[in-house]
Amino acid sequence: VIFDGMVLPPFPPLVQDAKKRFEEIRNMEYRKDDIILAIYPKSGTHWVWEIVSMLLKQKAEYSKIPKELFFLEAMPDLSMVESMESPRAVNTHLPYRWLPKQHIENGGKIVHVVRNPKDVCVSLYHHMKNSKEIGEIKDFKTVYGMMFLNQKEKLTDGWFKYEKDFEEAEKNDTRGAIFTVHYESLKKNPIPEISRLANFLNINVKTEEIADIADKCSFKKLKLADETIKDHSGHGDFVDRDKQFVYRKGEIGDWRNHFTVAMNEQFDAIYKEEMKDSDIQTQFE
Ligand code: A3P
């Protein structure tokens, strides 16, 4: 699916009418306490969504309903959001300019995650390779091109534009509505990072509970919960869920197993040029 210059995953609502779904999202009605997780694909959306939903419950208890049902561009019917109880936490990969307008105007809270783009690319490659919904992409270079190269077909604006637009929004965000988590920091120091997130969301959770959330949301436990606790029915038909492709490795630095030396040099040069005016602190390892 291509819309507004972006290549998008073929979720049925986007295949049917991407413009319609984008506009519905843009015009979504704002409720006080709404939280939007706006995250580039494969940067840790499932993980952070689970943490946020535990924080909202003030309890380290897995949600039986998977985050896909709160995924704005893919949920079968967007009116499902209306029937959610507040505080609502929804997630999206849409770029900043398409986020719900009222939410932005009202200073609604936005949680954003940045992950080392090289690892994002590897994660995306495996996702695309394994997911029947997306079709057969077997070539790592194709995915690399869609994320980083200046070509016509870029996945959700390409990583650079997506993140730079977000950075710009953060700079203009005088109300402190946007909160950025680094995947690598969350992985290395989950307890302080989850505490920061709880503060941002104005949620009072005891230290022991935070530690429990960190533990329950560790890669292995969350993967197991996804396989055993979550009810994956009710997605409509948009996810052909071969569960393995979301909770794949959950590691920092897997890019070393996929980038050739030449590719890495090319990437570093592109990164330097693209990000020369940016203050984003990407955590490379
Ligand atoms: P890998 O493919 O590198 O393993 P998203 O949820 O945005 O699709 O991102 C998926 C990526 O986040 C996958 O990366 C997945 O393993 C990783 N992930 C999910 N839960 C995680 C956790 N608890 N800790 C670390 N990484 C996690």
Coordinates of C-alpha atoms and ligand atoms in Angstrom, one line a residue:
V1 CA 0.0 0.0 0.0
I2 CA 1.3 3.5 -0.9
F3 CA -0.2 6.6 0.6
D4 CA 1.1 10.2 1.1
G5 CA 4.4 9.1 -0.3
M6 CA 4.8 6.2 2.2
V7 CA 5.0 2.5 1.8
L8 CA 2.7 1.0 4.4
P9 CA 2.1 -2.6 5.5
P10 CA -0.9 -4.2 3.8
F11 CA -3.3 -4.2 6.8
P12 CA -6.8 -4.6 5.5
P13 CA -8.1 -1.1 6.4
L14 CA -5.1 0.4 4.6
V15 CA -5.6 -1.9 1.6
Q16 CA -9.3 -1.0 1.4
D17 CA -8.8 2.7 1.7
A18 CA -5.7 4.1 3.3
K19 CA -6.8 7.7 3.0
K20 CA -10.0 7.0 4.8
R21 CA -8.3 5.3 7.7
F22 CA -5.6 8.0 7.9
E23 CA -8.2 10.7 8.0
E24 CA -10.3 8.8 10.6
I25 CA -7.2 8.6 12.8
R26 CA -6.3 12.2 12.3
N27 CA -9.8 13.2 13.3
M28 CA -10.2 10.9 16.2
E29 CA -12.0 12.4 19.2
Y30 CA -9.7 13.2 22.1
R31 CA -10.4 12.2 25.6
K32 CA -8.5 13.5 28.6
D33 CA -5.9 11.0 29.7
D34 CA -5.5 9.4 26.3
I35 CA -2.1 8.0 25.6
I36 CA -0.7 7.5 22.1
L37 CA 2.3 5.3 21.6
A38 CA 3.8 6.6 18.4
I39 CA 6.7 4.4 17.4
Y40 CA 8.6 3.5 14.2
P41 CA 7.9 -0.2 13.3
K42 CA 10.1 -2.7 15.1
S43 CA 11.5 -0.3 17.7
G44 CA 9.7 -2.0 20.7
T45 CA 6.1 -1.1 20.4
H46 CA 4.7 -4.4 21.9
W47 CA 7.1 -4.1 24.8
V48 CA 6.4 -0.5 25.7
W49 CA 2.7 -0.9 25.1
E50 CA 2.7 -3.8 27.7
I51 CA 4.6 -1.7 30.2
V52 CA 2.2 1.2 29.8
S53 CA -0.8 -1.0 30.1
M54 CA 0.6 -2.5 33.4
L55 CA 1.3 1.0 34.7
L56 CA -2.3 2.1 33.9
K57 CA -3.5 -0.9 35.9
Q58 CA -0.9 -0.2 38.6
K59 CA -0.3 -3.9 38.5
A60 CA 2.2 -6.2 36.9
E61 CA -0.5 -8.1 35.1
Y62 CA -0.4 -9.1 31.5
S63 CA -3.2 -7.8 29.2
K64 CA -5.1 -10.7 27.7
I65 CA -5.9 -8.5 24.8
P66 CA -2.9 -8.1 22.5
K67 CA -1.7 -4.7 21.5
E68 CA -2.8 -5.3 17.9
L69 CA -6.4 -4.6 19.0
F70 CA -5.3 -1.1 20.0
F71 CA -3.3 -0.5 16.8
L72 CA -4.9 2.4 15.0
E73 CA -4.1 1.7 11.4
A74 CA -4.7 -2.0 11.6
M75 CA -7.7 -2.6 13.9
P76 CA -10.6 -3.9 11.9
D77 CA -12.9 -1.0 12.9
L78 CA -11.6 2.3 14.4
S79 CA -14.8 2.7 16.4
M80 CA -13.4 0.1 18.7
V81 CA -11.4 2.9 20.3
E82 CA -14.7 4.6 21.3
S83 CA -15.7 1.6 23.3
M84 CA -12.5 1.5 25.3
E85 CA -12.5 2.7 28.9
S86 CA -10.4 5.6 29.8
P87 CA -7.5 6.0 30.3
R88 CA -6.9 4.6 26.8
A89 CA -3.5 3.6 25.4
V90 CA -3.4 3.1 21.7
N91 CA -0.5 2.6 19.4
T92 CA 0.5 3.6 15.9
H93 CA 3.4 3.7 13.4
L94 CA 1.9 6.7 11.7
P95 CA 4.3 9.7 11.3
Y96 CA 3.9 12.7 13.6
R97 CA 2.0 14.7 11.0
W98 CA -0.8 12.2 10.9
L99 CA -1.3 11.8 14.6
P100 CA -4.8 12.7 15.9
K101 CA -5.2 16.4 15.7
Q102 CA -7.2 17.0 18.8
H103 CA -4.7 14.9 20.8
I104 CA -1.9 17.2 19.7
E105 CA -3.8 20.4 20.2
N106 CA -4.8 19.4 23.7
G107 CA -1.3 18.4 24.7
G108 CA -2.3 14.7 25.0
K109 CA 0.5 12.4 26.1
I110 CA 2.7 10.7 23.5
V111 CA 5.1 8.0 24.2
H112 CA 7.9 7.6 21.6
V113 CA 10.6 4.9 21.4
V114 CA 13.9 5.3 19.5
R115 CA 16.0 2.2 18.8
N116 CA 19.3 1.8 17.0
P117 CA 18.2 2.0 13.4
K118 CA 20.5 -0.8 12.4
D119 CA 18.8 -3.1 14.8
V120 CA 15.4 -1.8 13.6
C121 CA 16.4 -2.8 10.1
V122 CA 17.4 -6.3 11.1
S123 CA 14.2 -6.7 13.1
L124 CA 12.1 -5.4 10.2
Y125 CA 13.8 -7.7 7.8
H126 CA 12.9 -10.8 9.9
H127 CA 9.4 -9.5 10.3
M128 CA 8.9 -9.0 6.6
K129 CA 10.6 -12.3 5.8
N130 CA 8.3 -14.3 8.1
S131 CA 5.0 -12.5 7.9
K132 CA 2.6 -13.8 5.3
E133 CA 0.6 -10.6 5.5
I134 CA 3.4 -8.6 4.1
G135 CA 4.5 -11.0 1.4
E136 CA 7.7 -12.4 0.4
I137 CA 10.7 -10.2 1.1
K138 CA 13.7 -12.3 1.4
D139 CA 16.4 -9.8 0.7
F140 CA 18.0 -7.8 3.5
K141 CA 19.2 -5.1 1.1
T142 CA 15.6 -4.4 0.0
V143 CA 14.6 -3.7 3.6
Y144 CA 17.7 -1.7 4.2
G145 CA 16.8 0.4 1.1
M146 CA 13.2 0.9 2.2
M147 CA 14.4 2.2 5.6
F148 CA 17.4 4.3 4.7
L149 CA 18.0 5.0 1.1
N150 CA 16.8 8.0 -0.8
Q151 CA 14.4 6.0 -3.0
K152 CA 10.8 6.5 -3.9
E153 CA 9.5 3.6 -1.9
K154 CA 10.3 4.2 1.8
L155 CA 8.6 2.5 4.7
T156 CA 6.7 5.1 6.6
D157 CA 8.8 8.0 5.4
G158 CA 12.0 6.1 6.0
W159 CA 13.6 6.1 9.4
F160 CA 15.5 9.4 9.1
K161 CA 12.5 11.6 8.2
Y162 CA 10.2 9.8 10.7
E163 CA 12.6 10.4 13.6
K164 CA 13.6 13.9 12.5
D165 CA 10.0 15.0 12.3
F166 CA 9.5 13.6 15.7
E167 CA 12.5 15.4 17.0
E168 CA 11.2 18.6 15.6
A169 CA 7.8 18.0 17.3
E170 CA 9.6 17.4 20.6
K171 CA 11.5 20.7 20.2
N172 CA 8.2 22.6 19.8
D173 CA 6.5 20.7 22.6
T174 CA 6.4 23.3 25.3
R175 CA 3.9 21.3 27.4
G176 CA 6.1 18.2 27.8
A177 CA 3.6 16.1 26.0
I178 CA 6.1 13.9 24.3
F179 CA 8.2 11.3 26.2
T180 CA 11.0 9.5 24.5
V181 CA 12.4 6.2 25.6
H182 CA 15.5 4.6 24.2
Y183 CA 15.1 0.9 23.6
E184 CA 18.7 0.3 24.7
S185 CA 18.3 2.2 28.0
L186 CA 15.1 0.4 28.7
K187 CA 16.8 -3.0 28.0
K188 CA 19.8 -2.1 30.2
N189 CA 18.1 -0.3 33.0
P190 CA 14.4 -1.2 33.0
I191 CA 13.5 -0.1 36.5
P192 CA 14.7 3.6 36.3
E193 CA 13.3 3.9 32.8
I194 CA 9.9 2.5 33.8
S195 CA 9.9 4.9 36.8
R196 CA 10.5 7.8 34.5
L197 CA 7.7 6.6 32.3
A198 CA 5.4 6.3 35.3
N199 CA 6.3 9.9 36.4
F200 CA 5.5 11.2 32.9
L201 CA 2.1 9.5 33.0
N202 CA 1.5 10.8 36.5
I203 CA 1.0 7.3 37.8
N204 CA 2.0 6.5 41.3
V205 CA 3.4 3.0 41.4
K206 CA 5.4 1.5 44.3
T207 CA 9.0 0.7 43.6
E208 CA 8.4 -3.0 44.1
E209 CA 5.6 -3.0 41.6
I210 CA 7.9 -1.2 39.1
A211 CA 10.5 -4.0 39.6
D212 CA 7.8 -6.6 39.1
I213 CA 6.7 -4.8 35.8
A214 CA 10.3 -4.8 34.6
D215 CA 10.6 -8.5 35.4
K216 CA 7.3 -9.5 33.8
C217 CA 8.1 -7.4 30.7
S218 CA 11.6 -8.9 30.2
F219 CA 12.0 -10.4 26.8
K220 CA 11.7 -14.1 27.8
K221 CA 8.7 -13.6 30.1
L222 CA 6.8 -11.4 27.7
K223 CA 7.4 -13.8 24.8
L224 CA 6.1 -16.6 26.9
A225 CA 3.1 -14.6 28.0
D226 CA 2.4 -13.8 24.4
E227 CA 2.3 -17.5 23.6
T228 CA 0.3 -18.6 26.6
I229 CA -1.8 -15.8 28.0
K230 CA -2.8 -13.6 25.2
D231 CA -5.9 -14.2 23.2
H232 CA -4.9 -13.7 19.6
S233 CA -8.3 -14.3 18.2
G234 CA -10.4 -11.3 17.3
H235 CA -7.8 -9.6 15.2
G236 CA -10.0 -9.9 12.2
D237 CA -7.8 -11.3 9.5
F238 CA -5.1 -8.7 9.5
V239 CA -2.5 -10.7 11.3
D240 CA -1.5 -14.2 10.2
R241 CA 0.1 -14.7 13.5
D242 CA 3.1 -16.7 13.4
K243 CA 4.0 -15.5 16.9
Q244 CA 7.7 -15.9 16.4
F245 CA 8.2 -12.8 14.4
V246 CA 7.4 -10.2 17.1
Y247 CA 9.3 -11.7 20.0
R248 CA 12.3 -12.8 18.0
K249 CA 15.6 -12.0 19.8
G250 CA 15.1 -8.8 21.8
E251 CA 18.7 -8.0 21.8
I252 CA 21.0 -5.0 21.3
G253 CA 23.4 -5.3 18.4
D254 CA 22.1 -8.1 16.2
W255 CA 22.9 -5.8 13.3
R256 CA 26.5 -7.1 13.5
N257 CA 25.2 -10.4 12.2
H258 CA 23.6 -8.8 9.1
F259 CA 25.4 -5.7 8.0
T260 CA 28.4 -6.3 5.8
V261 CA 31.4 -4.1 6.4
A262 CA 30.6 -2.2 3.2
M263 CA 27.0 -1.7 4.1
N264 CA 27.9 -0.5 7.6
E265 CA 30.3 2.0 6.1
Q266 CA 27.7 3.2 3.7
F267 CA 25.1 3.4 6.5
D268 CA 27.4 5.4 8.8
A269 CA 28.1 7.9 6.0
I270 CA 24.4 8.3 5.3
Y271 CA 23.6 8.6 9.0
K272 CA 26.2 11.3 9.5
E273 CA 24.8 13.4 6.6
E274 CA 21.2 12.9 7.4
M275 CA 21.6 13.6 11.1
K276 CA 24.0 16.4 10.9
D277 CA 21.5 18.9 12.4
S278 CA 19.9 16.5 14.7
D279 CA 20.5 16.0 18.4
I280 CA 18.9 12.5 18.6
Q281 CA 21.2 10.4 20.7
T282 CA 20.9 7.1 19.0
Q283 CA 22.6 4.4 21.0
F284 CA 24.9 2.5 18.7
E285 CA 26.8 -0.5 20.0
Ligands
A3P1 P1 14.0 -8.2 17.4 O1 13.4 -8.6 16.1 O2 15.3 -7.6 17.2 O3 14.0 -9.4 18.3 P2 7.7 -4.0 17.7 O4 7.0 -4.4 18.9 O5 7.8 -2.5 17.5 O6 7.3 -4.7 16.5 O7 9.3 -4.4 17.9 C1 9.7 -5.7 17.9 C2 11.1 -5.8 18.4 O8 11.1 -5.5 19.9 C3 11.7 -7.2 18.3 O9 13.1 -7.1 18.1 C4 11.3 -7.8 19.6 O10 12.1 -9.0 20.0 C5 11.7 -6.6 20.5 N1 11.1 -6.8 21.9 C6 9.9 -7.2 22.2 N2 9.8 -7.3 23.5 C7 11.0 -7.0 24.1 C8 11.5 -7.0 25.4 N3 10.7 -7.3 26.4 N4 12.8 -6.7 25.5 C9 13.6 -6.4 24.5 N5 13.1 -6.4 23.2 C10 11.9 -6.7 23.0

